[in-house]
Structure formats: C-alpha cells, structure tokens
Amino acid sequence: MTQLPDAEQTTQHEGPTLHSIHDAADNEFDGAVESFDALTADDLFKRAEAGLPCWIRDTSGVRRPLPVERWMGWTASAADRFADHALLAPCTGPTLDLGCGPGRLTAALTARGVSSLGVDRSATAVAMTIRRGGKAIRQDIFDTLPDAGRWAHVLLADGNIGIGGDPLRLLCKARDLIAAGGTVITEIDPPTTALRYELVRWETDTAVSGWFPWASVGTGAITELAAAAGLHMESIDDIEGRFVARLRKY
C-alpha cells in the first residue's frame, strides 16, 4: 500500500456505506493512540526508512502491521525478495509502477536496463525512488500520466489495486496506459478474500491518518473485474504466498 488516496474519494459501488461509517469510526478509534497528529504519506515513508513500525486499521477495529521491510526492500525476507524477482520477470519493456512508494521495484527494473517510471503522490517516496537510481514523478495515479497508451506494462504491486477504493476504475486507468498487447501485473489477495470495500487508516504509536477508501481483491474476483475493464486474465500465480495476476490488453 503505497499511495494515500483523498479521504473524500469513495468507490461508486459502496460510497454510501463508507460515508455512513466514517464518523462512527472516528469516534470509536480515536483513543487508540496517545496523540492525534495528522499522519501523512511522507511521514509514513520516513518511518519506514527508519525501520519504525506502522499499522493499518479498518473500521471493525482490526489493526495489522504494514510490510515496511518489504516496501524498503533492504531488510526484506528471502521469500519477499524471491517474489519481487518473479513479479518483475515479465517486465521486459517500458514499465509504469503505480503507487511506487520508496521505489524498490522501479529501481530494480532500472538496474536491469528496463525503462521504468514510478508514480506516487508522496514527495518523500519520489525522492527515495530517485535516490535509489529510479525515475519517478509526484502525481495522483488517476490524473493524466506520461505516454498513456504506450507502456508495455503497468505494475500494481503490494495490493495497490485497492488504491481509491475502486479497483474497476483503477484497472480501466491501467488499461488505457498500456499499448495493445501490454500487460497489467497486479498483486492481489489470497482466495480467502473475494472483493471488499472498506475505510482504513494508517497508524503509528503517536499519530493517525484520516480514514480513506480502500479495496481488497481476491483471486476469485479478479477475473470478472479484469473482463469488466476490457482486460484478459492470463495467469494467477502463488509466489511465496503472494498472489500475482497478469492481465493482458488485446
């Protein structure tokens, strides 16, 4: 999860439900941390770089650790390093990494000689990507992006298909960014997850972000979503417990 969407942006499928729980969520969980400084994406990536823990909480109260070691890449597990390598293996042409975060994948592609560009709304994430040797721009992934219709591949790693809480909209955006014959490579949830829309927020031990819409897409839901976006499901692979779908534009 590497891009914080606008708090007011909701999915067209579940918008009323998300708005109806927003105030209740704020009231119920504002006591979860000692202070309530607004947590920004820049703050989150700075903590990740420092090796400090961060969490994500949903409105049911469940709080899970964010995979900051994987995001940074430097201290990632052997399994995550292997999965990252497999995730990038099909990227043999110009690749756009949407929600690139600290840029581990963008930089890895650049190191392989593959033309790549990271996109993230966080200035800190963009700066991290550039320091690692990758190219990146600060931009909302739903805005106009460079070379639309010319990319060979679009990456939606680390569950970024959930950005904005509307995976169909995001897949349609990705489809428009790739050329005919190009692929969208997206990391999805395991079979135990179908399709879930929710509000979540980021937390540290001293700060929280605002609630924002997110979506989780499991292996059982991606084929139908892909078809609705005009993409063909080519494969779903289980790579060290991380599920990766490859969708092609014809």
mmCIF file of C-alpha atoms in Angstrom, residues 38-148:
data_model
loop_
_atom_site.group_PDB
_atom_site.id
_atom_site.type_symbol
_atom_site.label_atom_id
_atom_site.label_comp_id
_atom_site.label_asym_id
_atom_site.label_seq_id
_atom_site.Cartn_x
_atom_site.Cartn_y
_atom_site.Cartn_z
ATOM 1 C CA ALA A 38 -2.174 14.037 11.194
ATOM 2 C CA LEU A 39 -0.143 11.207 9.680
ATOM 3 C CA THR A 40 0.806 11.876 6.064
ATOM 4 C CA ALA A 41 2.225 9.557 3.431
ATOM 5 C CA ASP A 42 5.521 11.423 3.721
ATOM 6 C CA ASP A 43 5.598 10.708 7.474
ATOM 7 C CA LEU A 44 4.849 7.048 6.860
ATOM 8 C CA PHE A 45 7.687 6.561 4.382
ATOM 9 C CA LYS A 46 10.142 8.385 6.627
ATOM 10 C CA ARG A 47 9.249 5.984 9.439
ATOM 11 C CA ALA A 48 9.592 3.031 7.071
ATOM 12 C CA GLU A 49 13.049 4.235 6.049
ATOM 13 C CA ALA A 50 13.999 4.484 9.731
ATOM 14 C CA GLY A 51 12.779 0.925 10.345
ATOM 15 C CA LEU A 52 9.952 2.032 12.625
ATOM 16 C CA PRO A 53 6.654 0.109 12.730
ATOM 17 C CA CYS A 54 3.422 1.322 11.143
ATOM 18 C CA TRP A 55 -0.028 -0.220 11.086
ATOM 19 C CA ILE A 56 -3.268 -0.157 9.136
ATOM 20 C CA ARG A 57 -6.628 -0.279 10.945
ATOM 21 C CA ASP A 58 -10.062 -0.962 9.483
ATOM 22 C CA THR A 59 -13.361 0.243 10.886
ATOM 23 C CA SER A 60 -14.023 -3.073 12.614
ATOM 24 C CA GLY A 61 -11.040 -2.285 14.836
ATOM 25 C CA VAL A 62 -8.611 -4.813 13.356
ATOM 26 C CA ARG A 63 -5.078 -3.403 13.210
ATOM 27 C CA ARG A 64 -2.389 -5.088 11.111
ATOM 28 C CA PRO A 65 1.291 -4.245 10.663
ATOM 29 C CA LEU A 66 2.263 -2.692 7.357
ATOM 30 C CA PRO A 67 5.047 -4.535 5.482
ATOM 31 C CA VAL A 68 7.535 -1.680 5.725
ATOM 32 C CA GLU A 69 10.524 -4.043 5.404
ATOM 33 C CA ARG A 70 9.164 -5.240 2.067
ATOM 34 C CA TRP A 71 8.451 -1.682 0.935
ATOM 35 C CA MET A 72 12.011 -0.623 1.616
ATOM 36 C CA GLY A 73 13.500 -3.835 0.236
ATOM 37 C CA TRP A 74 16.765 -3.630 2.150
ATOM 38 C CA THR A 75 15.663 -5.878 5.009
ATOM 39 C CA ALA A 76 13.004 -7.850 3.135
ATOM 40 C CA SER A 77 12.789 -11.576 3.749
ATOM 41 C CA ALA A 78 14.249 -14.064 1.294
ATOM 42 C CA ALA A 79 10.703 -15.032 0.319
ATOM 43 C CA ASP A 80 9.785 -11.425 -0.453
ATOM 44 C CA ARG A 81 12.956 -10.896 -2.470
ATOM 45 C CA PHE A 82 12.180 -14.015 -4.498
ATOM 46 C CA ALA A 83 8.569 -12.890 -5.018
ATOM 47 C CA ASP A 84 9.698 -9.428 -6.123
ATOM 48 C CA HIS A 85 12.055 -11.007 -8.663
ATOM 49 C CA ALA A 86 9.234 -13.176 -10.040
ATOM 50 C CA LEU A 87 6.846 -10.217 -10.066
ATOM 51 C CA LEU A 88 9.234 -8.224 -12.250
ATOM 52 C CA ALA A 89 10.351 -11.062 -14.525
ATOM 53 C CA PRO A 90 7.631 -10.437 -17.163
ATOM 54 C CA CYS A 91 8.532 -6.717 -17.336
ATOM 55 C CA THR A 92 10.759 -6.704 -20.399
ATOM 56 C CA GLY A 93 9.604 -3.391 -21.850
ATOM 57 C CA PRO A 94 8.744 0.116 -20.601
ATOM 58 C CA THR A 95 7.006 -0.249 -17.232
ATOM 59 C CA LEU A 96 4.922 2.162 -15.175
ATOM 60 C CA ASP A 97 4.899 1.461 -11.433
ATOM 61 C CA LEU A 98 1.714 2.958 -9.975
ATOM 62 C CA GLY A 99 1.960 3.824 -6.286
ATOM 63 C CA CYS A 100 5.696 3.120 -6.376
ATOM 64 C CA GLY A 101 6.347 4.104 -2.749
ATOM 65 C CA PRO A 102 10.065 4.041 -1.864
ATOM 66 C CA GLY A 103 10.815 2.729 -5.346
ATOM 67 C CA ARG A 104 12.303 -0.699 -4.772
ATOM 68 C CA LEU A 105 10.634 -2.147 -7.881
ATOM 69 C CA THR A 106 11.193 0.874 -10.108
ATOM 70 C CA ALA A 107 14.875 0.947 -9.149
ATOM 71 C CA ALA A 108 15.221 -2.816 -9.649
ATOM 72 C CA LEU A 109 13.857 -2.541 -13.177
ATOM 73 C CA THR A 110 16.178 0.364 -13.936
ATOM 74 C CA ALA A 111 19.127 -1.688 -12.695
ATOM 75 C CA ARG A 112 18.117 -4.427 -15.147
ATOM 76 C CA GLY A 113 18.141 -1.955 -18.010
ATOM 77 C CA VAL A 114 14.326 -1.819 -18.306
ATOM 78 C CA SER A 115 12.884 1.644 -18.873
ATOM 79 C CA SER A 116 10.607 2.360 -15.924
ATOM 80 C CA LEU A 117 8.850 5.206 -14.163
ATOM 81 C CA GLY A 118 7.399 5.308 -10.664
ATOM 82 C CA VAL A 119 4.335 7.370 -9.794
ATOM 83 C CA ASP A 120 3.383 8.375 -6.267
ATOM 84 C CA ARG A 121 1.651 11.296 -4.532
ATOM 85 C CA SER A 122 4.251 11.351 -1.770
ATOM 86 C CA ALA A 123 7.195 13.686 -2.345
ATOM 87 C CA THR A 124 9.224 11.591 0.113
ATOM 88 C CA ALA A 125 8.502 8.395 -1.824
ATOM 89 C CA VAL A 126 9.508 10.036 -5.106
ATOM 90 C CA ALA A 127 12.745 11.333 -3.575
ATOM 91 C CA MET A 128 13.527 7.858 -2.178
ATOM 92 C CA THR A 129 12.960 6.288 -5.599
ATOM 93 C CA ILE A 130 15.288 8.764 -7.285
ATOM 94 C CA ARG A 131 17.977 8.243 -4.638
ATOM 95 C CA ARG A 132 17.839 4.515 -5.374
ATOM 96 C CA GLY A 133 18.538 5.160 -9.050
ATOM 97 C CA GLY A 134 14.987 5.014 -10.381
ATOM 98 C CA LYS A 135 12.906 7.650 -12.117
ATOM 99 C CA ALA A 136 9.699 8.866 -10.506
ATOM 100 C CA ILE A 137 7.169 11.661 -10.651
ATOM 101 C CA ARG A 138 4.881 13.064 -7.987
ATOM 102 C CA GLN A 139 1.386 12.648 -9.334
ATOM 103 C CA ASP A 140 -2.008 11.210 -8.479
ATOM 104 C CA ILE A 141 -2.235 7.930 -10.362
ATOM 105 C CA PHE A 142 -5.741 8.806 -11.587
ATOM 106 C CA ASP A 143 -4.523 12.033 -13.221
ATOM 107 C CA THR A 144 -3.075 12.334 -16.716
ATOM 108 C CA LEU A 145 0.203 10.397 -16.832
ATOM 109 C CA PRO A 146 3.052 10.431 -19.361
ATOM 110 C CA ASP A 147 2.947 8.310 -22.522
ATOM 111 C CA ALA A 148 -0.562 6.968 -21.990
#
